[in-house]
């Protein structure tokens, strides 16, 4: 365990620790471009140069291991001059794109130029190397080669994380550029991480480009509910509109995000987002839709079934269980989901596409109910006149519902989720619009924080259920999602 001194502070570190990592432990930030904590060390950008006593030259902090007795300086005049020179070198051929570049405001070149350089360019615009600009590359990215500083993070991400190796550095010297290998496409399911790790505006997200200047964005930490992995994310939003999701790296679950999860927020802005109820195929105001659903429930009393959903929060499932047991007073309710869970691609994407299979279990433990097989059997045999559930969960009973004559009333956030033949649909506030508790495949409990508000009049599902109960005669008395959680242990 070597002990070293960095900027006058001593630290003992594990053998093999780099100077950059040791400095980080002391709270000392060393600038970097090519270094990324989850990628192999490349040591090509030289931005992390530091002075080490007795070493004849400056050393790269990202690739130099700590050795007993080292005395390191990260802010000496020599180091500052080296940083200035590295920046001048990188900026020689960098275009003057900042006013139109999406990276502006979070760009490694801009930030370090302000911190360490502020020098005027000694090169004329006419002498700059020109490279290919604005080329769509894969379904999610645009590549601007002129902005690239050849740090190779993108190349290493594709070879080390997704192991799909689509990218390569072509040519040599100032003719070098990043390109796709012959016959490859950048569609590996995790490609948007490249826009995050590219330290400049060379790789940008096709979804986010030109939508919003980053300094206008507010940041809310929450959870991706695109599958049972439950990655932690930061939602970037402004004036009640989400513009992008980026990873909130954590040791338990995720450094990265998959492209599917990253774009789940778009359902909120889709043209089929439900703000009203739907009866048969017609849109109807919320109140009459609720009364209509309540009337149909009353009409079918004695033959009503309620099913929870692994796509809903624990609060919403608990409210449905209360509705079934205390208001509709049926024994035909089901909170029985046993999807296989686990990472299916060795990175993040889960075998279970529903975010809360594990979170429905405590609801079942508290309320009991019948199995999915029993419910399907009762529907198929014509004993159930009305089924109330969430739209995606209804698809699980598709075969049983066929020709059963059962009226289906669903809760849905988007029209595209509504199963064919549903009698009525009640809208509810979606994942990013209301708080909720979910349990991921590792058993980690996560509460979401809504970055935006639901459309006017659209309420959380537990609230819609509460209203439905009061319209059909027996109030559940739920004033909050926490009220619904009473009696549930998890
Ligand atoms: S495109 Fe971005 S991540 Fe890739 S080498 Fe260039 S600067 Fe680095
Ligand atoms: S792996 Fe699952 S939870 Fe993670 S980002 Fe993708 S969809 Fe979201
Ligand atoms: S961060 Fe060390 S050489 Fe690039």
CSV table of C-alpha atoms and ligand atoms in Angstrom, one decimal:
chain,number,residue,atom,x,y,z
A,1,UNK,CA,0.0,0.0,0.0
A,2,UNK,CA,2.1,3.0,-1.2
A,3,UNK,CA,1.7,6.3,0.5
A,4,UNK,CA,2.0,9.4,-1.8
A,5,UNK,CA,1.6,13.1,-1.4
A,6,UNK,CA,-0.5,15.1,-3.8
A,7,UNK,CA,-0.5,18.9,-3.6
A,8,UNK,CA,0.8,18.6,0.0
A,9,UNK,CA,-1.8,16.1,1.2
A,10,UNK,CA,-0.8,12.5,2.0
A,11,UNK,CA,-2.8,9.4,1.2
A,12,UNK,CA,-2.2,5.7,1.4
A,13,UNK,CA,-3.7,3.8,-1.6
A,14,UNK,CA,-4.1,0.3,-2.9
A,15,UNK,CA,-1.3,-1.0,-5.1
A,16,UNK,CA,-2.2,-0.3,-8.7
A,17,UNK,CA,-4.1,2.9,-8.0
A,18,UNK,CA,-3.4,5.6,-10.5
A,19,UNK,CA,-2.4,9.2,-9.6
A,20,UNK,CA,-5.8,10.4,-11.0
A,21,UNK,CA,-7.8,8.1,-8.8
A,22,UNK,CA,-5.7,8.9,-5.8
A,23,UNK,CA,-6.2,12.6,-6.4
A,24,UNK,CA,-9.9,12.0,-6.7
A,25,UNK,CA,-10.0,10.3,-3.3
A,26,UNK,CA,-8.4,13.5,-1.9
A,27,UNK,CA,-11.0,15.6,-3.6
A,28,UNK,CA,-8.4,17.0,-6.1
A,29,UNK,CA,-9.8,17.1,-9.7
A,30,UNK,CA,-7.4,16.5,-12.5
A,31,UNK,CA,-8.8,17.5,-16.0
A,32,UNK,CA,-9.2,14.6,-18.5
A,33,UNK,CA,-10.6,13.8,-21.9
A,34,UNK,CA,-9.7,10.3,-22.8
A,35,UNK,CA,-10.0,8.8,-19.2
A,36,UNK,CA,-13.3,7.4,-18.2
A,37,UNK,CA,-13.7,5.4,-15.0
A,38,UNK,CA,-15.5,2.5,-16.7
A,39,UNK,CA,-13.3,2.2,-19.8
A,40,UNK,CA,-9.7,1.0,-20.3
A,41,UNK,CA,-7.0,3.6,-20.0
A,42,UNK,CA,-5.8,5.0,-23.2
A,43,UNK,CA,-3.6,7.9,-22.1
A,44,UNK,CA,-3.8,9.7,-25.5
A,45,UNK,CA,-5.1,13.2,-24.7
A,46,UNK,CA,-2.3,14.4,-22.3
A,47,UNK,CA,-4.8,16.7,-20.5
A,48,UNK,CA,-4.1,15.0,-17.1
A,49,UNK,CA,-0.4,15.7,-17.1
A,50,UNK,CA,1.0,16.3,-13.5
A,51,UNK,CA,4.5,17.0,-12.1
A,52,UNK,CA,6.1,14.2,-10.1
A,53,UNK,CA,9.2,15.0,-8.1
A,54,UNK,CA,12.3,13.4,-9.5
A,55,UNK,CA,10.6,12.4,-12.8
A,56,UNK,CA,12.3,14.0,-15.8
A,57,UNK,CA,9.1,14.9,-17.6
A,58,UNK,CA,5.4,15.5,-16.7
A,59,UNK,CA,3.4,12.3,-16.4
A,60,UNK,CA,-0.1,11.4,-17.3
A,61,UNK,CA,-2.1,11.0,-14.1
A,62,UNK,CA,-4.6,8.6,-15.6
A,63,UNK,CA,-2.0,6.0,-16.5
A,64,UNK,CA,0.7,6.4,-13.9
A,65,UNK,CA,0.4,4.1,-10.8
A,66,UNK,CA,1.1,5.5,-7.4
A,67,UNK,CA,4.5,4.4,-6.0
A,68,UNK,CA,5.8,4.7,-2.5
A,69,UNK,CA,7.0,8.2,-1.6
A,70,UNK,CA,5.8,10.0,-4.8
A,71,UNK,CA,5.4,13.7,-4.4
A,72,UNK,CA,2.9,15.0,-7.0
A,73,UNK,CA,1.9,18.5,-8.0
A,74,UNK,CA,-1.3,19.1,-10.0
A,75,UNK,CA,-1.4,22.9,-10.2
A,76,UNK,CA,2.3,23.9,-10.6
A,77,UNK,CA,3.2,26.5,-13.3
A,78,UNK,CA,4.7,23.7,-15.4
A,79,UNK,CA,1.5,21.7,-15.2
A,80,UNK,CA,-0.6,24.7,-16.1
A,81,UNK,CA,1.6,25.5,-19.0
A,82,UNK,CA,1.3,21.9,-20.3
A,83,UNK,CA,-2.5,22.1,-20.0
A,84,UNK,CA,-2.5,25.4,-21.9
A,85,UNK,CA,-0.4,23.8,-24.7
A,86,UNK,CA,-2.6,20.7,-24.9
A,87,UNK,CA,-5.6,22.9,-25.3
A,88,UNK,CA,-3.9,25.0,-27.9
A,89,UNK,CA,-3.0,21.8,-29.8
A,90,UNK,CA,-6.6,20.5,-29.6
A,91,UNK,CA,-8.1,23.8,-30.7
A,92,UNK,CA,-5.8,24.3,-33.7
A,93,UNK,CA,-8.2,22.3,-35.8
A,94,UNK,CA,-11.4,22.6,-33.8
A,95,UNK,CA,-14.2,24.5,-35.6
A,96,UNK,CA,-15.8,27.6,-34.2
A,97,UNK,CA,-19.1,25.8,-33.7
A,98,UNK,CA,-19.9,26.7,-30.1
A,99,UNK,CA,-22.9,29.0,-31.0
A,100,UNK,CA,-24.6,26.1,-32.8
A,101,UNK,CA,-23.2,23.1,-30.9
A,102,UNK,CA,-25.4,21.1,-28.6
A,103,UNK,CA,-22.4,20.4,-26.3
A,104,UNK,CA,-22.1,24.1,-25.5
A,105,UNK,CA,-22.5,24.5,-21.7
A,106,UNK,CA,-21.2,21.0,-20.9
A,107,UNK,CA,-18.2,20.8,-23.3
A,108,UNK,CA,-14.8,19.7,-22.1
A,109,UNK,CA,-13.1,22.0,-24.5
A,110,UNK,CA,-15.0,25.1,-23.5
A,111,UNK,CA,-14.7,24.4,-19.8
A,112,UNK,CA,-11.0,23.7,-19.8
A,113,UNK,CA,-10.3,26.6,-22.1
A,114,UNK,CA,-11.8,28.9,-19.6
A,115,UNK,CA,-10.0,27.2,-16.7
A,116,UNK,CA,-6.5,26.8,-18.2
A,117,UNK,CA,-6.0,28.7,-21.4
A,118,UNK,CA,-7.9,31.8,-22.4
A,119,UNK,CA,-5.2,32.1,-25.1
A,120,UNK,CA,-5.8,33.6,-28.6
A,121,UNK,CA,-5.4,31.2,-31.4
A,122,UNK,CA,-2.1,31.6,-33.3
A,123,UNK,CA,-3.6,29.8,-36.3
A,124,UNK,CA,-5.6,31.3,-39.1
A,125,UNK,CA,-9.1,29.9,-39.9
A,126,UNK,CA,-7.9,29.1,-43.4
A,127,UNK,CA,-5.3,26.7,-42.2
A,128,UNK,CA,-7.7,24.5,-40.2
A,129,UNK,CA,-8.1,20.8,-41.1
A,130,UNK,CA,-11.6,20.2,-42.5
A,131,UNK,CA,-13.5,17.0,-41.7
A,132,UNK,CA,-16.9,15.6,-42.4
A,133,UNK,CA,-19.7,17.3,-40.6
A,134,UNK,CA,-23.2,16.4,-39.3
A,135,UNK,CA,-23.5,12.8,-40.5
A,136,UNK,CA,-26.3,10.7,-39.1
A,137,UNK,CA,-24.7,7.5,-37.8
A,138,UNK,CA,-27.1,4.9,-36.6
A,139,UNK,CA,-30.7,5.5,-35.5
A,140,UNK,CA,-29.8,7.7,-32.5
A,141,UNK,CA,-26.6,9.6,-33.2
A,142,UNK,CA,-25.1,12.3,-35.4
A,143,UNK,CA,-21.3,12.5,-35.9
A,144,UNK,CA,-19.4,15.7,-36.5
A,145,UNK,CA,-15.8,14.6,-37.2
A,146,UNK,CA,-14.5,18.2,-37.3
A,147,UNK,CA,-15.3,18.5,-33.6
A,148,UNK,CA,-13.7,15.2,-32.6
A,149,UNK,CA,-10.5,15.4,-30.4
A,150,UNK,CA,-9.8,11.7,-31.0
A,151,UNK,CA,-9.9,10.7,-27.4
A,152,UNK,CA,-11.2,7.2,-28.5
A,153,UNK,CA,-13.8,7.0,-25.7
A,154,UNK,CA,-16.5,6.1,-28.3
A,155,UNK,CA,-14.2,3.4,-29.8
A,156,UNK,CA,-13.5,1.9,-26.4
A,157,UNK,CA,-17.1,2.0,-25.4
A,158,UNK,CA,-18.2,-0.1,-28.4
A,159,UNK,CA,-15.4,-2.6,-28.0
A,160,UNK,CA,-15.4,-2.9,-24.2
A,161,UNK,CA,-19.0,-2.3,-23.1
A,162,UNK,CA,-21.3,-3.5,-25.9
A,163,UNK,CA,-18.5,-5.6,-27.4
A,164,UNK,CA,-19.9,-4.7,-30.8
A,165,UNK,CA,-16.8,-2.8,-32.1
A,166,UNK,CA,-18.5,-0.7,-34.7
A,167,UNK,CA,-16.1,2.3,-34.5
A,168,UNK,CA,-12.4,2.7,-35.4
A,169,UNK,CA,-9.8,5.5,-35.8
A,170,UNK,CA,-9.1,5.6,-39.5
A,171,UNK,CA,-5.9,7.0,-41.0
A,172,UNK,CA,-2.9,8.5,-39.2
A,173,UNK,CA,-1.7,11.9,-37.9
A,174,UNK,CA,-3.9,14.9,-38.7
A,175,UNK,CA,-5.7,12.8,-41.2
A,176,UNK,CA,-7.2,10.7,-38.4
A,177,UNK,CA,-10.9,10.5,-37.9
A,178,UNK,CA,-13.5,8.3,-36.3
A,179,UNK,CA,-15.6,6.1,-38.6
A,180,UNK,CA,-17.7,3.0,-38.7
A,181,UNK,CA,-15.9,-0.2,-39.6
A,182,UNK,CA,-16.9,-1.6,-43.0
A,183,UNK,CA,-20.3,-3.3,-42.9
A,184,UNK,CA,-21.2,-2.1,-39.3
A,185,UNK,CA,-24.1,0.1,-38.1
A,186,UNK,CA,-24.1,1.9,-34.8
A,187,UNK,CA,-27.3,0.3,-33.5
A,188,UNK,CA,-26.2,-1.7,-30.5
A,189,UNK,CA,-29.0,-0.7,-28.2
A,190,UNK,CA,-26.7,1.4,-25.9
A,191,UNK,CA,-25.5,3.9,-28.5
A,192,UNK,CA,-26.8,7.1,-26.8
A,193,UNK,CA,-24.2,6.5,-24.1
A,194,UNK,CA,-21.7,7.6,-26.7
A,195,UNK,CA,-23.2,11.1,-26.8
A,196,UNK,CA,-22.8,11.3,-23.0
A,197,UNK,CA,-19.2,10.2,-22.9
A,198,UNK,CA,-18.0,12.1,-26.0
A,199,UNK,CA,-16.3,15.1,-24.1
A,200,UNK,CA,-17.0,17.4,-27.0
A,201,UNK,CA,-19.9,17.9,-29.5
A,202,UNK,CA,-18.7,15.3,-32.0
A,203,UNK,CA,-21.3,12.6,-31.1
A,204,UNK,CA,-24.7,14.2,-30.4
A,205,UNK,CA,-28.1,12.7,-29.8
A,206,UNK,CA,-30.5,12.9,-32.7
A,207,UNK,CA,-33.3,13.1,-30.2
A,208,UNK,CA,-31.9,16.0,-28.2
A,209,UNK,CA,-30.1,18.0,-30.9
A,210,UNK,CA,-31.3,21.6,-31.0
A,211,UNK,CA,-34.1,21.1,-28.6
A,212,UNK,CA,-32.8,23.0,-25.6
A,213,UNK,CA,-29.7,24.8,-24.4
A,214,UNK,CA,-28.3,22.8,-21.5
A,215,UNK,CA,-28.1,25.7,-19.2
A,216,UNK,CA,-31.9,26.1,-19.2
A,217,UNK,CA,-32.4,22.5,-18.1
A,218,UNK,CA,-33.4,21.5,-14.6
A,219,UNK,CA,-32.3,18.1,-13.3
A,220,UNK,CA,-34.4,15.6,-11.3
A,221,UNK,CA,-33.0,12.3,-10.1
A,222,UNK,CA,-35.5,9.5,-10.7
A,223,UNK,CA,-35.8,5.9,-12.0
A,224,UNK,CA,-36.1,4.4,-15.5
A,225,UNK,CA,-39.1,2.1,-15.5
A,226,UNK,CA,-38.4,0.6,-19.0
A,227,UNK,CA,-37.7,-2.8,-17.5
A,228,UNK,CA,-37.1,-4.6,-14.2
A,229,UNK,CA,-33.5,-3.4,-13.9
A,230,UNK,CA,-34.7,0.0,-12.7
A,231,UNK,CA,-31.7,2.1,-13.7
A,232,UNK,CA,-31.2,5.4,-11.9
A,233,UNK,CA,-31.5,8.3,-14.2
A,234,UNK,CA,-31.5,12.1,-14.2
A,235,UNK,CA,-34.3,13.7,-16.1
A,236,UNK,CA,-33.4,17.0,-17.7
A,237,UNK,CA,-36.5,19.2,-18.2
A,238,UNK,CA,-37.7,22.7,-18.6
A,239,UNK,CA,-41.2,24.3,-18.4
A,240,UNK,CA,-42.9,21.0,-17.7
A,241,UNK,CA,-41.3,19.2,-20.7
A,242,UNK,CA,-38.6,16.5,-20.4
A,243,UNK,CA,-35.9,16.8,-23.0
A,244,UNK,CA,-33.6,13.9,-22.2
A,245,UNK,CA,-32.8,11.2,-19.7
A,246,UNK,CA,-29.1,10.6,-18.7
A,247,UNK,CA,-27.7,8.0,-16.4
A,248,UNK,CA,-27.2,8.7,-12.7
A,249,UNK,CA,-24.3,6.3,-12.2
A,250,UNK,CA,-24.4,4.2,-9.1
A,251,UNK,CA,-22.5,1.1,-7.9
A,252,UNK,CA,-25.6,-1.0,-7.4
A,253,UNK,CA,-27.3,-0.9,-10.8
A,254,UNK,CA,-26.1,1.2,-13.7
A,255,UNK,CA,-23.3,3.3,-15.1
A,256,UNK,CA,-25.0,3.4,-18.5
A,257,UNK,CA,-28.6,3.4,-19.9
A,258,UNK,CA,-30.0,1.4,-22.8
A,259,UNK,CA,-31.5,3.4,-25.7
A,260,UNK,CA,-35.0,2.0,-25.1
A,261,UNK,CA,-35.1,3.2,-21.5
A,262,UNK,CA,-33.5,6.5,-22.3
A,263,UNK,CA,-36.3,7.3,-24.8
A,264,UNK,CA,-39.2,6.1,-22.6
A,265,UNK,CA,-40.0,9.7,-21.6
A,266,UNK,CA,-41.2,10.3,-25.2
A,267,UNK,CA,-44.5,8.5,-24.4
A,268,UNK,CA,-45.5,11.6,-22.4
A,269,UNK,CA,-45.2,13.8,-25.4
A,270,UNK,CA,-46.7,11.3,-27.9
A,271,UNK,CA,-49.7,12.3,-29.9
A,272,UNK,CA,-51.7,9.5,-28.3
A,273,UNK,CA,-51.2,10.6,-24.7
A,274,UNK,CA,-54.5,10.3,-23.0
A,275,UNK,CA,-56.0,13.4,-21.3
A,276,UNK,CA,-59.6,12.2,-21.4
A,277,UNK,CA,-61.4,9.0,-20.9
A,278,UNK,CA,-62.3,6.7,-23.8
A,279,UNK,CA,-65.6,4.8,-23.9
A,280,UNK,CA,-65.6,2.3,-26.7
A,281,UNK,CA,-63.7,4.3,-29.2
A,282,UNK,CA,-64.9,7.8,-28.4
A,283,UNK,CA,-63.1,10.4,-26.2
A,284,UNK,CA,-65.1,11.6,-23.2
A,285,UNK,CA,-64.4,14.0,-20.3
A,286,UNK,CA,-62.9,12.4,-17.2
A,287,UNK,CA,-65.8,12.7,-14.9
A,288,UNK,CA,-68.4,11.1,-17.2
A,289,UNK,CA,-65.9,8.4,-18.0
A,290,UNK,CA,-65.4,7.6,-14.4
A,291,UNK,CA,-69.2,7.6,-13.7
A,292,UNK,CA,-69.7,5.3,-16.7
A,293,UNK,CA,-67.0,2.9,-15.5
A,294,UNK,CA,-68.5,2.9,-12.0
A,295,UNK,CA,-72.0,2.2,-13.4
A,296,UNK,CA,-70.7,-0.8,-15.3
A,297,UNK,CA,-69.0,-2.1,-12.2
A,298,UNK,CA,-72.2,-1.8,-10.2
A,299,UNK,CA,-74.1,-3.5,-13.0
A,300,UNK,CA,-71.7,-6.5,-13.0
A,301,UNK,CA,-71.5,-6.7,-9.2
A,302,UNK,CA,-70.9,-10.3,-8.1
A,303,UNK,CA,-69.0,-11.0,-11.4
A,304,UNK,CA,-66.3,-8.3,-11.3
A,305,UNK,CA,-62.6,-9.2,-11.3
A,306,UNK,CA,-59.7,-6.8,-10.6
A,307,UNK,CA,-56.1,-7.5,-11.6
A,308,UNK,CA,-53.0,-5.6,-10.5
A,309,UNK,CA,-50.1,-4.9,-12.8
A,310,UNK,CA,-46.3,-5.2,-12.7
A,311,UNK,CA,-46.2,-1.9,-14.8
A,312,UNK,CA,-47.8,0.0,-11.9
A,313,UNK,CA,-46.3,1.3,-8.6
A,314,UNK,CA,-46.9,-0.5,-5.3
A,315,UNK,CA,-49.2,2.4,-4.3
A,316,UNK,CA,-51.4,1.9,-7.4
A,317,UNK,CA,-51.5,-1.9,-7.0
A,318,UNK,CA,-52.4,-1.5,-3.3
A,319,UNK,CA,-55.2,0.9,-4.3
A,320,UNK,CA,-56.5,-1.7,-6.8
A,321,UNK,CA,-56.4,-4.4,-4.1
A,322,UNK,CA,-58.4,-2.1,-1.7
A,323,UNK,CA,-60.9,-1.4,-4.5
A,324,UNK,CA,-61.4,-5.2,-5.0
A,325,UNK,CA,-61.6,-6.2,-1.4
A,326,UNK,CA,-63.3,-3.2,0.3
A,327,UNK,CA,-65.4,-1.5,-2.4
A,328,UNK,CA,-66.3,-4.0,-5.1
A,329,UNK,CA,-66.2,-6.7,-2.5
A,330,UNK,CA,-65.1,-9.5,-4.8
A,331,UNK,CA,-62.8,-12.4,-4.2
A,332,UNK,CA,-61.8,-12.5,-7.8
A,333,UNK,CA,-58.7,-10.3,-7.7
A,334,UNK,CA,-55.2,-11.3,-8.8
A,335,UNK,CA,-51.8,-9.9,-7.9
A,336,UNK,CA,-49.9,-12.9,-9.1
A,337,UNK,CA,-47.0,-12.2,-11.5
A,338,UNK,CA,-44.0,-14.4,-11.9
A,339,UNK,CA,-42.0,-13.2,-14.8
A,340,UNK,CA,-38.4,-14.5,-15.2
A,341,UNK,CA,-36.0,-11.7,-14.2
A,342,UNK,CA,-32.3,-11.1,-14.7
A,343,UNK,CA,-30.0,-9.3,-17.1
A,344,UNK,CA,-30.4,-10.8,-20.5
A,345,UNK,CA,-27.5,-9.2,-22.5
A,346,UNK,CA,-24.8,-9.0,-19.9
A,347,UNK,CA,-25.1,-5.2,-19.6
A,348,UNK,CA,-28.5,-3.9,-18.4
A,349,UNK,CA,-31.5,-4.9,-20.3
A,350,UNK,CA,-33.7,-7.2,-18.2
A,351,UNK,CA,-35.6,-10.4,-19.3
A,352,UNK,CA,-38.6,-8.9,-17.5
A,353,UNK,CA,-39.9,-5.8,-19.4
A,354,UNK,CA,-42.2,-4.8,-16.5
A,355,UNK,CA,-40.6,-2.6,-13.9
A,356,UNK,CA,-42.4,-3.8,-10.8
A,357,UNK,CA,-42.9,-7.6,-10.8
A,358,UNK,CA,-41.1,-7.8,-7.4
A,359,UNK,CA,-43.1,-4.8,-6.1
A,360,UNK,CA,-46.5,-6.6,-6.6
A,361,UNK,CA,-45.4,-9.4,-4.3
A,362,UNK,CA,-45.9,-7.5,-1.0
A,363,UNK,CA,-49.3,-6.4,-2.3
A,364,UNK,CA,-50.2,-10.1,-2.8
A,365,UNK,CA,-48.8,-11.0,0.6
A,366,UNK,CA,-51.0,-8.4,2.2
A,367,UNK,CA,-54.2,-9.0,0.3
A,368,UNK,CA,-54.0,-12.6,-1.1
A,369,UNK,CA,-56.2,-13.2,-4.1
A,370,UNK,CA,-56.4,-15.8,-6.8
A,371,UNK,CA,-53.6,-17.0,-9.2
A,372,UNK,CA,-53.4,-15.8,-12.8
A,373,UNK,CA,-54.3,-19.3,-14.0
A,374,UNK,CA,-57.5,-19.3,-11.8
A,375,UNK,CA,-58.5,-15.8,-13.0
A,376,UNK,CA,-57.9,-16.8,-16.7
A,377,UNK,CA,-60.1,-19.9,-16.1
A,378,UNK,CA,-62.9,-17.9,-14.5
A,379,UNK,CA,-62.8,-15.4,-17.4
A,380,UNK,CA,-62.8,-18.2,-20.0
A,381,UNK,CA,-65.7,-20.0,-18.4
A,382,UNK,CA,-67.8,-16.8,-18.6
A,383,UNK,CA,-68.0,-16.2,-14.8
A,384,UNK,CA,-66.5,-12.8,-15.0
A,385,UNK,CA,-68.6,-10.1,-16.5
A,386,UNK,CA,-66.2,-7.2,-16.0
A,387,UNK,CA,-62.5,-7.1,-15.6
A,388,UNK,CA,-60.7,-3.9,-14.3
A,389,UNK,CA,-57.0,-3.7,-14.8
A,390,UNK,CA,-54.1,-1.7,-16.3
A,391,UNK,CA,-53.9,-1.8,-20.1
A,392,UNK,CA,-50.6,-3.7,-20.5
A,393,UNK,CA,-51.5,-6.2,-17.9
A,394,UNK,CA,-54.8,-6.9,-19.8
A,395,UNK,CA,-52.7,-8.3,-22.6
A,396,UNK,CA,-51.6,-11.1,-20.3
A,397,UNK,CA,-55.2,-12.4,-20.4
A,398,UNK,CA,-55.7,-12.0,-24.1
A,399,UNK,CA,-56.4,-15.6,-24.8
A,400,UNK,CA,-58.9,-16.0,-21.9
A,401,UNK,CA,-60.7,-12.8,-22.8
A,402,UNK,CA,-61.2,-13.9,-26.4
A,403,UNK,CA,-64.9,-14.8,-26.9
A,404,UNK,CA,-65.5,-14.7,-23.1
A,405,UNK,CA,-68.0,-11.8,-23.3
A,406,UNK,CA,-66.1,-10.1,-20.4
A,407,UNK,CA,-66.3,-6.3,-20.5
A,408,UNK,CA,-62.8,-4.8,-20.0
A,409,UNK,CA,-62.2,-1.5,-18.3
A,410,UNK,CA,-58.6,-0.4,-18.3
A,411,UNK,CA,-56.3,2.3,-17.0
A,412,UNK,CA,-53.9,3.6,-19.7
A,413,UNK,CA,-51.6,6.6,-20.1
A,414,UNK,CA,-51.4,6.3,-23.9
A,415,UNK,CA,-54.0,5.3,-26.4
A,416,UNK,CA,-51.6,2.9,-28.1
A,417,UNK,CA,-51.7,0.7,-24.9
A,418,UNK,CA,-55.4,0.1,-25.0
A,419,UNK,CA,-56.2,-3.5,-25.8
A,420,UNK,CA,-58.5,-4.2,-28.7
A,421,UNK,CA,-62.2,-4.4,-27.7
A,422,UNK,CA,-61.7,-2.6,-24.3
A,423,UNK,CA,-65.1,-1.1,-23.2
A,424,UNK,CA,-63.7,1.9,-21.2
A,425,UNK,CA,-60.3,3.5,-20.6
A,426,UNK,CA,-59.5,5.8,-17.7
A,427,UNK,CA,-56.3,7.9,-18.1
A,428,UNK,CA,-53.8,8.3,-15.2
A,429,UNK,CA,-50.6,10.2,-14.5
A,430,UNK,CA,-47.6,8.4,-16.1
A,431,UNK,CA,-44.2,7.4,-14.6
A,432,UNK,CA,-42.6,10.8,-14.9
A,433,UNK,CA,-45.6,12.6,-13.7
A,434,UNK,CA,-46.3,11.2,-10.2
A,435,UNK,CA,-44.3,9.6,-7.4
A,436,UNK,CA,-44.4,5.9,-6.9
A,437,UNK,CA,-42.5,3.0,-5.3
A,438,UNK,CA,-41.0,0.2,-7.3
A,439,UNK,CA,-38.8,-2.8,-6.5
A,440,UNK,CA,-36.3,-3.8,-9.1
A,441,UNK,CA,-35.0,-7.3,-9.9
A,442,UNK,CA,-32.3,-7.0,-7.3
A,443,UNK,CA,-34.9,-6.3,-4.6
A,444,UNK,CA,-33.9,-2.7,-4.3
A,445,UNK,CA,-36.8,-0.4,-3.4
A,446,UNK,CA,-36.9,2.8,-5.4
A,447,UNK,CA,-39.2,5.8,-5.2
A,448,UNK,CA,-39.6,7.9,-8.3
A,449,UNK,CA,-39.6,11.7,-8.2
A,450,UNK,CA,-41.7,13.3,-10.9
A,451,UNK,CA,-39.8,15.8,-13.1
A,452,UNK,CA,-43.1,17.1,-14.7
A,453,UNK,CA,-46.7,17.4,-13.9
A,454,UNK,CA,-49.5,15.4,-15.5
A,455,UNK,CA,-51.9,17.0,-18.0
A,456,UNK,CA,-54.6,19.1,-16.4
A,457,UNK,CA,-57.1,16.9,-14.6
A,458,UNK,CA,-55.2,13.7,-15.0
A,459,UNK,CA,-54.5,12.1,-11.6
A,460,UNK,CA,-52.4,9.3,-10.2
A,461,UNK,CA,-53.9,5.9,-10.6
A,462,UNK,CA,-54.5,5.4,-6.9
A,463,UNK,CA,-56.5,8.6,-7.0
A,464,UNK,CA,-58.6,7.5,-10.0
A,465,UNK,CA,-59.3,4.2,-8.2
A,466,UNK,CA,-60.3,6.1,-5.1
A,467,UNK,CA,-62.8,8.2,-7.1
A,468,UNK,CA,-64.1,5.1,-8.9
A,469,UNK,CA,-64.7,3.5,-5.5
A,470,UNK,CA,-66.6,6.5,-4.2
A,471,UNK,CA,-68.8,6.6,-7.3
A,472,UNK,CA,-69.8,3.0,-6.8
A,473,UNK,CA,-70.7,3.6,-3.2
A,474,UNK,CA,-67.9,2.6,-0.9
A,475,UNK,CA,-65.2,5.2,-0.4
A,476,UNK,CA,-61.6,4.0,0.2
A,477,UNK,CA,-60.7,7.2,1.9
A,478,UNK,CA,-57.3,7.5,0.1
A,479,UNK,CA,-55.8,11.0,0.4
A,480,UNK,CA,-52.3,10.1,-0.8
A,481,UNK,CA,-50.3,7.3,-2.3
A,482,UNK,CA,-48.9,6.7,1.2
A,483,UNK,CA,-52.4,6.0,2.4
A,484,UNK,CA,-52.7,3.2,-0.1
A,485,UNK,CA,-49.4,1.7,1.3
A,486,UNK,CA,-50.9,1.2,4.8
A,487,UNK,CA,-50.8,-2.5,5.8
A,488,UNK,CA,-48.2,-3.5,3.2
A,489,UNK,CA,-44.7,-4.6,4.4
A,490,UNK,CA,-41.8,-4.3,2.0
B,1,LIG,S1,-16.1,11.3,-31.3
B,1,LIG,FE1,-16.0,12.1,-29.3
B,1,LIG,S2,-15.7,10.2,-28.0
B,1,LIG,FE2,-15.2,9.7,-30.1
B,1,LIG,S3,-13.0,10.0,-30.2
B,1,LIG,FE3,-14.0,11.9,-31.0
B,1,LIG,S4,-14.1,13.2,-29.2
B,1,LIG,FE4,-13.7,11.1,-28.4
B,2,LIG,S1,-32.0,-1.4,-18.8
B,2,LIG,FE1,-34.2,-1.2,-18.2
B,2,LIG,S2,-34.2,0.2,-16.5
B,2,LIG,FE2,-32.2,0.4,-17.5
B,2,LIG,S3,-32.4,2.1,-19.0
B,2,LIG,FE3,-32.9,0.2,-20.1
B,2,LIG,S4,-35.1,0.0,-19.9
B,2,LIG,FE4,-34.4,1.5,-18.3
B,3,LIG,S1,-7.0,11.7,-19.4
B,3,LIG,FE1,-4.9,11.1,-19.1
B,3,LIG,S2,-4.1,11.1,-21.1
B,3,LIG,FE2,-6.2,11.6,-21.4
